[in-house]
Coordinates of N, CA and C in Angstrom, one line a residue:
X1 N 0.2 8.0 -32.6 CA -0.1 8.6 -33.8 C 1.1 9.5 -34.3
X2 N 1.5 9.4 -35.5 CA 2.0 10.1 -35.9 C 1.9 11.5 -36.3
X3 N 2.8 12.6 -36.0 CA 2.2 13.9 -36.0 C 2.9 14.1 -37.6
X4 N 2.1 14.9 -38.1 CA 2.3 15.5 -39.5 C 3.0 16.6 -39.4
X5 N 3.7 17.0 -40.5 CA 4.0 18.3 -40.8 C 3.2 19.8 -40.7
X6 N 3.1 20.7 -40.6 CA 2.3 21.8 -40.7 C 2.3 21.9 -42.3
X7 N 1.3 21.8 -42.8 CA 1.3 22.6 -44.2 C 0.3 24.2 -44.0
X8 N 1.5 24.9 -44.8 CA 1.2 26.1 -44.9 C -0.3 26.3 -45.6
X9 N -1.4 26.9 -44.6 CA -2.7 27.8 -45.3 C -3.6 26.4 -45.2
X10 N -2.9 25.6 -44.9 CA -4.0 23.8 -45.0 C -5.1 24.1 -44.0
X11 N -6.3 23.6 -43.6 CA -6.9 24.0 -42.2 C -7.2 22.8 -42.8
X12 N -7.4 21.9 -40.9 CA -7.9 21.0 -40.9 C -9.1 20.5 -39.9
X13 N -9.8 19.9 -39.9 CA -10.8 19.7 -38.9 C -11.0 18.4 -37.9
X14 N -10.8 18.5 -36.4 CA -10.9 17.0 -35.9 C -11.3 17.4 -34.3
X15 N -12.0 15.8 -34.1 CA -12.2 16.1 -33.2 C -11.1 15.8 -31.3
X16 N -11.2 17.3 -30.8 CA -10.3 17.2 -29.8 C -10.8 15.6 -28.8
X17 N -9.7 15.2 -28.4 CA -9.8 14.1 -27.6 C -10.0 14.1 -25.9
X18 N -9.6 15.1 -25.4 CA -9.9 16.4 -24.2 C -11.4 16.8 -24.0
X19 N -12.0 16.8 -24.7 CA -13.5 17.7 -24.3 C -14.3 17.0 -25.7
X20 N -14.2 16.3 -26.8 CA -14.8 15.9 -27.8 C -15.4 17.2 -28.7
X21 N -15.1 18.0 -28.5 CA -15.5 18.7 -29.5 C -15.0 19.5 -30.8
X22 N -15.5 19.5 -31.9 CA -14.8 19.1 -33.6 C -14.3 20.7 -33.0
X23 N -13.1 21.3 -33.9 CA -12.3 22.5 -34.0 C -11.3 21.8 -35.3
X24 N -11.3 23.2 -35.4 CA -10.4 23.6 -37.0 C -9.1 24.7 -36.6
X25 N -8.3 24.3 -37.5 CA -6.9 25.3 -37.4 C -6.2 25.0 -38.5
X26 N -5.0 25.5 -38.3 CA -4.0 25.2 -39.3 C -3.0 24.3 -38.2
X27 N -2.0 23.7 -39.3 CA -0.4 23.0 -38.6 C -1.0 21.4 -38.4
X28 N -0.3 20.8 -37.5 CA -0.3 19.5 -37.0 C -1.4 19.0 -37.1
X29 N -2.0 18.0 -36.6 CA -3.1 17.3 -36.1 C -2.8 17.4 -34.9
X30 N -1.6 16.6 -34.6 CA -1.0 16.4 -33.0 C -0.7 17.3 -32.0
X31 N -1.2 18.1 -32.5 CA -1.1 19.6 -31.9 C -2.4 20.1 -31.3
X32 N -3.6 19.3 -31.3 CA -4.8 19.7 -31.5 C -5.0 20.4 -30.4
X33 N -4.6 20.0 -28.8 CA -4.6 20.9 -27.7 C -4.8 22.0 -28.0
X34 N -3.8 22.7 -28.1 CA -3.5 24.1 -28.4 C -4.5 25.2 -28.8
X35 N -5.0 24.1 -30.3 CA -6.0 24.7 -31.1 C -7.8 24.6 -30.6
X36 N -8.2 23.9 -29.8 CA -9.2 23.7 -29.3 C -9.6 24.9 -27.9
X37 N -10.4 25.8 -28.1 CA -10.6 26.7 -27.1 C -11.5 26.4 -26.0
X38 N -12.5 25.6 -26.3 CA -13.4 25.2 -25.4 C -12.6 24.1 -24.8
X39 N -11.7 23.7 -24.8 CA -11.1 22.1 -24.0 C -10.0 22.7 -22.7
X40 N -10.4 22.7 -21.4 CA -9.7 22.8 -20.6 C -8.2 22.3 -19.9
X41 N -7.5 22.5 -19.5 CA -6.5 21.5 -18.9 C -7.2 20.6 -18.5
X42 N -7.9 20.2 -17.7 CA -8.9 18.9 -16.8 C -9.4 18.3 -18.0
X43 N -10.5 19.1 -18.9 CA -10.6 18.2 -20.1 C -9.7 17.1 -20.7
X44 N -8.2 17.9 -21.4 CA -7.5 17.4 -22.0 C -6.9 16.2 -21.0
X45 N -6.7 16.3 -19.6 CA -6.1 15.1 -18.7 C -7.1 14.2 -19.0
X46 N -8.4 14.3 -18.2 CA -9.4 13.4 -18.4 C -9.7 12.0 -20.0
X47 N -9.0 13.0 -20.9 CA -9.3 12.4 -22.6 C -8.2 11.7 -22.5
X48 N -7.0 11.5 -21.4 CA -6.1 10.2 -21.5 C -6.4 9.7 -20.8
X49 N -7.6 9.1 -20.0 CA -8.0 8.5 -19.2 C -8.7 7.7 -19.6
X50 N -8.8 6.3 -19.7 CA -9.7 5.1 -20.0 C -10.5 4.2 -19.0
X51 N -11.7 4.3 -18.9 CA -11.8 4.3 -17.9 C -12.6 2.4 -18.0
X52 N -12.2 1.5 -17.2 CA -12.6 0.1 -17.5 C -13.3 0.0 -16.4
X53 N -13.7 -1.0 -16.2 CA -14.8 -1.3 -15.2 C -14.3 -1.3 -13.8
X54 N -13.3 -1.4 -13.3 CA -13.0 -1.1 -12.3 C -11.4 0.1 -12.2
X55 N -10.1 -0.1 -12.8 CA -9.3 0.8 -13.1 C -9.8 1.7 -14.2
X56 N -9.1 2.9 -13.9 CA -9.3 4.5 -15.1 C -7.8 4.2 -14.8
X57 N -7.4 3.9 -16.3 CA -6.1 3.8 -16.7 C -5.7 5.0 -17.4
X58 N -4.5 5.2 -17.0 CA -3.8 6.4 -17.7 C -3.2 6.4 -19.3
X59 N -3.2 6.5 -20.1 CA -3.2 6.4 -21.6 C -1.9 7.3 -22.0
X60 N -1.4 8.0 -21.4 CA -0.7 9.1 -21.6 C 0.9 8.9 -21.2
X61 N 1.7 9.7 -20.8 CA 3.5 9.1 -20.5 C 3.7 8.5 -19.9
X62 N 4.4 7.9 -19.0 CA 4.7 7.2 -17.4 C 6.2 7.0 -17.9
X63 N 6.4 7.0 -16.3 CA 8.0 7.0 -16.1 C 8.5 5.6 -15.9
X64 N 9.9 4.9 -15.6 CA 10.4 3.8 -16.0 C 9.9 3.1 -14.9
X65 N 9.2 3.2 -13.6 CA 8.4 2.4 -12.9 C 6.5 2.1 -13.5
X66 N 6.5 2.6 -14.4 CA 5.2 2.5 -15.0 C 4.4 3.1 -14.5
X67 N 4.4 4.4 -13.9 CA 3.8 4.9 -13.3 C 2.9 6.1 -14.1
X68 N 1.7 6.7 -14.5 CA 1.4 8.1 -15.4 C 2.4 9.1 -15.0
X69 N 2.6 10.0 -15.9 CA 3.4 11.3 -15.8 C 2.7 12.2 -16.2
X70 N 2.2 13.7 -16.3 CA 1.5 14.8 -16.9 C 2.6 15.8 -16.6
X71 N 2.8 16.5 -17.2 CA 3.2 17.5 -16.6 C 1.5 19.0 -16.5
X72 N 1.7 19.8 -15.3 CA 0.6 20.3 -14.9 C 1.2 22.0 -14.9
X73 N 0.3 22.7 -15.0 CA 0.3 24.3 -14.3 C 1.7 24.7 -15.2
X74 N 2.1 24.2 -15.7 CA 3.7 25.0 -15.7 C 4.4 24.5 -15.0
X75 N 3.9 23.3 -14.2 CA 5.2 22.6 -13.4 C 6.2 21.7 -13.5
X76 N 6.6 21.0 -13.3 CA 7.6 19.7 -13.3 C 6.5 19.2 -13.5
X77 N 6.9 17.7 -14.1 CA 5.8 16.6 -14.1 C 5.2 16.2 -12.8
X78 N 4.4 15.7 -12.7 CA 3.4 15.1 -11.6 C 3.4 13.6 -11.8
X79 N 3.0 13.0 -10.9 CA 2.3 11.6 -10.8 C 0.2 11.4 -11.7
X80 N 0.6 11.2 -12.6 CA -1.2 11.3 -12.5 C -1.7 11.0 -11.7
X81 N -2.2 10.1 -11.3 CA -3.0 9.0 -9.8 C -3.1 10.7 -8.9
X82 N -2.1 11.3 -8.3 CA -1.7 12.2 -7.6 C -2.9 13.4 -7.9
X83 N -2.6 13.6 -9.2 CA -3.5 14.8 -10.0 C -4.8 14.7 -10.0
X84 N -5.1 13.3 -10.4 CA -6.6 12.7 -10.9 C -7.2 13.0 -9.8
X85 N -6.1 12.1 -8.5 CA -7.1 12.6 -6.8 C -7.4 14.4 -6.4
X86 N -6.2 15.0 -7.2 CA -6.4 16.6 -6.7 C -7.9 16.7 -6.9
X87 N -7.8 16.9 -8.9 CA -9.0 16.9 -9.6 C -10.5 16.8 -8.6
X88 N -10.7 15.4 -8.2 CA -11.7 15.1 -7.4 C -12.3 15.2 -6.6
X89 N -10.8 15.0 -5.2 CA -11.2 15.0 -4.2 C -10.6 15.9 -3.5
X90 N -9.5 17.0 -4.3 CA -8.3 17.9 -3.1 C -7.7 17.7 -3.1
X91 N -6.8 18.8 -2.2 CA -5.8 18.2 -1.7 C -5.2 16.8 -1.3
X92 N -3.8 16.2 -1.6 CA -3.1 15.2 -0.7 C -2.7 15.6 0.5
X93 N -3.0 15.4 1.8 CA -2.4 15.7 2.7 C -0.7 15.8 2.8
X94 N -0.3 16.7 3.1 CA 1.5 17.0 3.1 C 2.6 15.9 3.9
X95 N 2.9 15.6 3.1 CA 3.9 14.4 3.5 C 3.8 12.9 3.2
X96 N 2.4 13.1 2.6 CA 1.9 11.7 2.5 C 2.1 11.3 1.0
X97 N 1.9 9.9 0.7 CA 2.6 9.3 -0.7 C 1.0 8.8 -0.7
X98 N 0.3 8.3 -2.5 CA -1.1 8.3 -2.8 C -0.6 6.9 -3.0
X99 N -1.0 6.2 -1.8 CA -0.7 4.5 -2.4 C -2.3 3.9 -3.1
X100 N -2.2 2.4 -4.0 CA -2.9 2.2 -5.4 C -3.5 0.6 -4.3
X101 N -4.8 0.9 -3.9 CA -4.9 -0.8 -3.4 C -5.1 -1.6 -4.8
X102 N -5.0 -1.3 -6.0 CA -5.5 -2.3 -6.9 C -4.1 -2.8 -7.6
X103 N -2.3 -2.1 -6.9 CA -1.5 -2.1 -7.3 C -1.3 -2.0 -9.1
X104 N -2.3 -1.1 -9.8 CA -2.3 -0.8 -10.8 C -1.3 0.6 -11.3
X105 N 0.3 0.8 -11.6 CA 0.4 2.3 -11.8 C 0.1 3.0 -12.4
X106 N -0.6 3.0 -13.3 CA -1.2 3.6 -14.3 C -2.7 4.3 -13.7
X107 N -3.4 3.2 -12.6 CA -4.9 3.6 -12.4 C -4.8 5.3 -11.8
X108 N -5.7 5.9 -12.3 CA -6.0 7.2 -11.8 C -7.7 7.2 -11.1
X109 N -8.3 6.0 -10.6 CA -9.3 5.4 -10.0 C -9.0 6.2 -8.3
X110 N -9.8 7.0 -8.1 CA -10.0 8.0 -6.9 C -10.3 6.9 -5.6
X111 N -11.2 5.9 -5.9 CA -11.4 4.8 -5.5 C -10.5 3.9 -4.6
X112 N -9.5 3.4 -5.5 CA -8.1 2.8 -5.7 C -7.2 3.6 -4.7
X113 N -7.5 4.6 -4.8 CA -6.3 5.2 -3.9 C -6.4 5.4 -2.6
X114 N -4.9 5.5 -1.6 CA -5.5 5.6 -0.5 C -4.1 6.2 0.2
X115 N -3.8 6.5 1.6 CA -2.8 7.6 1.3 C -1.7 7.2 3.1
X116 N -0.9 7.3 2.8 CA 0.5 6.3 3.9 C 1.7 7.0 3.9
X117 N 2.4 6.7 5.1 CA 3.5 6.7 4.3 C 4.5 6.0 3.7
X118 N 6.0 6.2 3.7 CA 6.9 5.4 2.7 C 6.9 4.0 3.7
X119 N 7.1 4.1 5.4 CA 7.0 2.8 5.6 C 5.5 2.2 5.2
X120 N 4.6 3.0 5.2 CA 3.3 1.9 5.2 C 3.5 1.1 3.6
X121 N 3.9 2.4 3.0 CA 3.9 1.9 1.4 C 4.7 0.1 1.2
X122 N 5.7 0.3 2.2 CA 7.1 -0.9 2.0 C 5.7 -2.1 2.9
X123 N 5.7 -1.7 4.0 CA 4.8 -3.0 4.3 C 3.4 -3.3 3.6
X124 N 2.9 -2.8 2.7 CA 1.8 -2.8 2.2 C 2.7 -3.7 0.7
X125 N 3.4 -3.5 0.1 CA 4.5 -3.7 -0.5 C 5.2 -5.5 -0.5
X126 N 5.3 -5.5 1.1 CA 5.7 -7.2 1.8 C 4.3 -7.9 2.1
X127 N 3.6 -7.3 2.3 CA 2.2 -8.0 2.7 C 1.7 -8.5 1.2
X128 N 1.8 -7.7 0.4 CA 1.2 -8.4 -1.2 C 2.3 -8.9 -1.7
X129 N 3.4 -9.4 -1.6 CA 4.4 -10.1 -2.2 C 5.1 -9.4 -3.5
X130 N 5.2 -8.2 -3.4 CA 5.3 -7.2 -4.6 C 6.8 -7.2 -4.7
X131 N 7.4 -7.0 -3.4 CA 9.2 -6.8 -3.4 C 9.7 -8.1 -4.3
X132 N 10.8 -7.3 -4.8 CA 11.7 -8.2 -5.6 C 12.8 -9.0 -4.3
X133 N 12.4 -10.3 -4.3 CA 13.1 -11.4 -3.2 C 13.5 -12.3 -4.3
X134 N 14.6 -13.1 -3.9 CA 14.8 -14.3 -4.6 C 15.3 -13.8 -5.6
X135 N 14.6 -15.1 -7.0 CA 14.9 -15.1 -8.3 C 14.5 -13.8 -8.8
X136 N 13.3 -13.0 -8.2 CA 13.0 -11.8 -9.0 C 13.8 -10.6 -8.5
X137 N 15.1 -10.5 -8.5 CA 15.4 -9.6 -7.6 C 16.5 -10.1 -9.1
X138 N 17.0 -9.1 -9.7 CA 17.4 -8.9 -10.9 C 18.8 -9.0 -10.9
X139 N 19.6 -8.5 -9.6 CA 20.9 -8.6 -9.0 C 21.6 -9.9 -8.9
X140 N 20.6 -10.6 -8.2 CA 20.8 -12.0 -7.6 C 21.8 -13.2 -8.6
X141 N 22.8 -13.9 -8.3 CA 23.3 -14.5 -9.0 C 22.5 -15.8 -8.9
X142 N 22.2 -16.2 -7.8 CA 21.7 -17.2 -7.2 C 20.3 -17.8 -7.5
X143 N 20.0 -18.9 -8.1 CA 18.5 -19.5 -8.0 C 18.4 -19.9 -6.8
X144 N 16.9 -19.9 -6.8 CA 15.8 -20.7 -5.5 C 16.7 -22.0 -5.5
X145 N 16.7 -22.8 -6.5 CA 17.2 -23.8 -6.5 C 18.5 -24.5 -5.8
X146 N 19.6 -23.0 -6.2 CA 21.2 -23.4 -5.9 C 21.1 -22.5 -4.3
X147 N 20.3 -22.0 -3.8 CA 20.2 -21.7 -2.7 C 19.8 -23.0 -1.4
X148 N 18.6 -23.8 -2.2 CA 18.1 -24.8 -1.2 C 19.0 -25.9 -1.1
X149 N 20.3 -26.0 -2.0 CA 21.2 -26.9 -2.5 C 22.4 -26.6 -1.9
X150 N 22.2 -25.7 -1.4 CA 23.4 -24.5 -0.7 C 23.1 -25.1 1.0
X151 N 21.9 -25.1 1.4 CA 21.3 -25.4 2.5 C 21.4 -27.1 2.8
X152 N 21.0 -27.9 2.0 CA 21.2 -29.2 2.0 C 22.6 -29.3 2.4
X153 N 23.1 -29.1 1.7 CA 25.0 -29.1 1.3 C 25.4 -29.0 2.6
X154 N 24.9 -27.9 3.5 CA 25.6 -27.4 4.6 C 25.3 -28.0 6.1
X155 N 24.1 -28.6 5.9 CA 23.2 -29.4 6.5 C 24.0 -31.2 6.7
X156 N 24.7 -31.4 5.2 CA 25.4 -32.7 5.8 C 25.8 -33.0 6.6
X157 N 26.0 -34.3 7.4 CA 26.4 -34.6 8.7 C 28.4 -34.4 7.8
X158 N 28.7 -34.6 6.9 CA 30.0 -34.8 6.7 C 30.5 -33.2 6.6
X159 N 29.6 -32.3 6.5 CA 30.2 -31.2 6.2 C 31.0 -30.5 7.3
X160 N 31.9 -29.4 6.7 CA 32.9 -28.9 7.8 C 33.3 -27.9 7.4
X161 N 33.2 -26.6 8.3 CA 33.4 -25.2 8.2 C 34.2 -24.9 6.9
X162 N 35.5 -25.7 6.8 CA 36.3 -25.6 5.9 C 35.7 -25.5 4.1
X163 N 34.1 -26.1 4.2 CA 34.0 -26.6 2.9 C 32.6 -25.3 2.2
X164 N 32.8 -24.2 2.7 CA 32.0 -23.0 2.7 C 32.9 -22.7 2.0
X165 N 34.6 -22.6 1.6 CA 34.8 -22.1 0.7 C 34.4 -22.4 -0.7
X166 N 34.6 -23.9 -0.8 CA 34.5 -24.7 -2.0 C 32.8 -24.1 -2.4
X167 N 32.1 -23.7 -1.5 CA 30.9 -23.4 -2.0 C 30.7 -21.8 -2.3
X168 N 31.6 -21.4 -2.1 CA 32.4 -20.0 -2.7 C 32.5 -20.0 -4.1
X169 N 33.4 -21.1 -4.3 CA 33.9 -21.3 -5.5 C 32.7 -21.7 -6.9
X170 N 32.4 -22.6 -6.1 CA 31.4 -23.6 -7.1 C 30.0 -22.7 -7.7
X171 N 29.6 -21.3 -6.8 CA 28.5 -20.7 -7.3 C 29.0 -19.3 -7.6
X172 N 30.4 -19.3 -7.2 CA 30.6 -17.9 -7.5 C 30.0 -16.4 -6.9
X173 N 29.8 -17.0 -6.0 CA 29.5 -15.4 -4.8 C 30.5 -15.6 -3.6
X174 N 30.2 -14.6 -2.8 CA 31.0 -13.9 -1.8 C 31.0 -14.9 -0.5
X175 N 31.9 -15.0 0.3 CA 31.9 -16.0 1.7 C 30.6 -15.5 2.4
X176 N 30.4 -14.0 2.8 CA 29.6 -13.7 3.2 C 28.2 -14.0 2.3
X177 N 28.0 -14.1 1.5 CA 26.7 -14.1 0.9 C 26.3 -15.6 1.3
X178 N 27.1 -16.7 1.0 CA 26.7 -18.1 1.4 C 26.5 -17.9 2.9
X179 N 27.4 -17.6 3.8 CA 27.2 -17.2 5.2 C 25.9 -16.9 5.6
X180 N 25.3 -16.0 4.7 CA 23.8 -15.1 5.5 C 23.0 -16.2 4.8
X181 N 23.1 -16.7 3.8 CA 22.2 -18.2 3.1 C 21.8 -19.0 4.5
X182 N 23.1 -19.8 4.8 CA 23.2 -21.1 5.8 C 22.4 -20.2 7.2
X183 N 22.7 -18.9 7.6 CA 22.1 -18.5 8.6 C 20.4 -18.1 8.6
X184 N 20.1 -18.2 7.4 CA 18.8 -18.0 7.3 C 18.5 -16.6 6.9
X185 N 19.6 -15.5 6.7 CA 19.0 -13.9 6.9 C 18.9 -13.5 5.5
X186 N 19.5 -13.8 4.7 CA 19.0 -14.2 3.1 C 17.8 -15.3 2.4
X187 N 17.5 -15.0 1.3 CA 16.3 -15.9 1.2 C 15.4 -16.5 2.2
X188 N 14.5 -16.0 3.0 CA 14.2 -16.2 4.4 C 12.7 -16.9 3.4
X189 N 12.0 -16.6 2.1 CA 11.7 -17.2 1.8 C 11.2 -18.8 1.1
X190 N 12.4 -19.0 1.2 CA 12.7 -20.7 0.9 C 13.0 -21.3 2.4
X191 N 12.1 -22.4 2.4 CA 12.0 -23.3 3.7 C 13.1 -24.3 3.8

């Protein structure tokens, strides 16, 4: 939505989206927080919250991993998912990261959450096929395709150490990168 101008002495009436209840002021629309006395901080988090039949999706900012953002208390920003669980259920235990079994970042679903650490997160991470391997790995010059062609190629009965450079040349990566291909320790998932 677009936020309006303040016009001077205007009072307007609407209802807050935080606690649903109608309040009047002057200035913005977009500004209505402020102006709403009955609507709490928890209110106002809660009213970006959507809640679907199984995810409560976050409606409100998120950072460039898609994840909610609030800022809280006067603090730095927070994780929603993080907050929504304070809200609920308490404390996070100290040190621990609030992992999403529904791998939704947006859900704020108390439910959904469940709590690890960074290695559980990575293997929870490989076990659902979430990591960027292969073609989805944004870096990668290489297709699935010129990879398994890379492996054929080297696999020839005619082939000869000598001809790993030519295959240097021809895809345009590093000796080492074809090297860890033919040995298997790259793309480990292509058979």
């Amino acid at each position: 939505m677009k936020r309006s101008a303040p016009i001077p002495g205007v009072r307007f009436t609407a209802l807050c989206s935080g606690c649903g209840i109608p309040f009047s002021g002057t200035g913005a629309l977009g500004n209505h927080g402020r102006y709403s006395k009955t609507c709490t901080p928890e209110m106002r988090f809660w009213g970006k919250v959507k809640k679907t039949a199984s995810c409560w999706l976050w409606q409100g900012a998120a950072n460039t991993t898609g994840y909610g953002m609030v800022s809280w208390a006067g603090r730095k920003n927070i994780v929603a998912h993080r907050l929504a669980w304070k809200l609920l259920r308490g404390e996070i235990p100290a040190g621990m990261n609030a992992l999403h079994k529904c791998d939704t970042p947006r859900c704020c679903n108390p439910d959904h959450i469940f709590f690890g650490t960074q290695k559980d997160n990575a293997a929870d991470c490989m076990a659902k096929d979430r990591h960027a391997r292969g073609e989805r790995n944004k870096k990668n010059k290489l297709t699935d395709e010129q990879v398994l062609q890379i492996r054929r190629d080297y696999r020839r009965p005619t082939f000869k150490v000598s001809n790993i450079q030519e295959l240097v040349k021809r895809y345009g990566v590093r000796r080492g990168t074809i090297s860890a291909i033919i040995r298997g320790q790259t793309w480990r998932h292509l058979k």
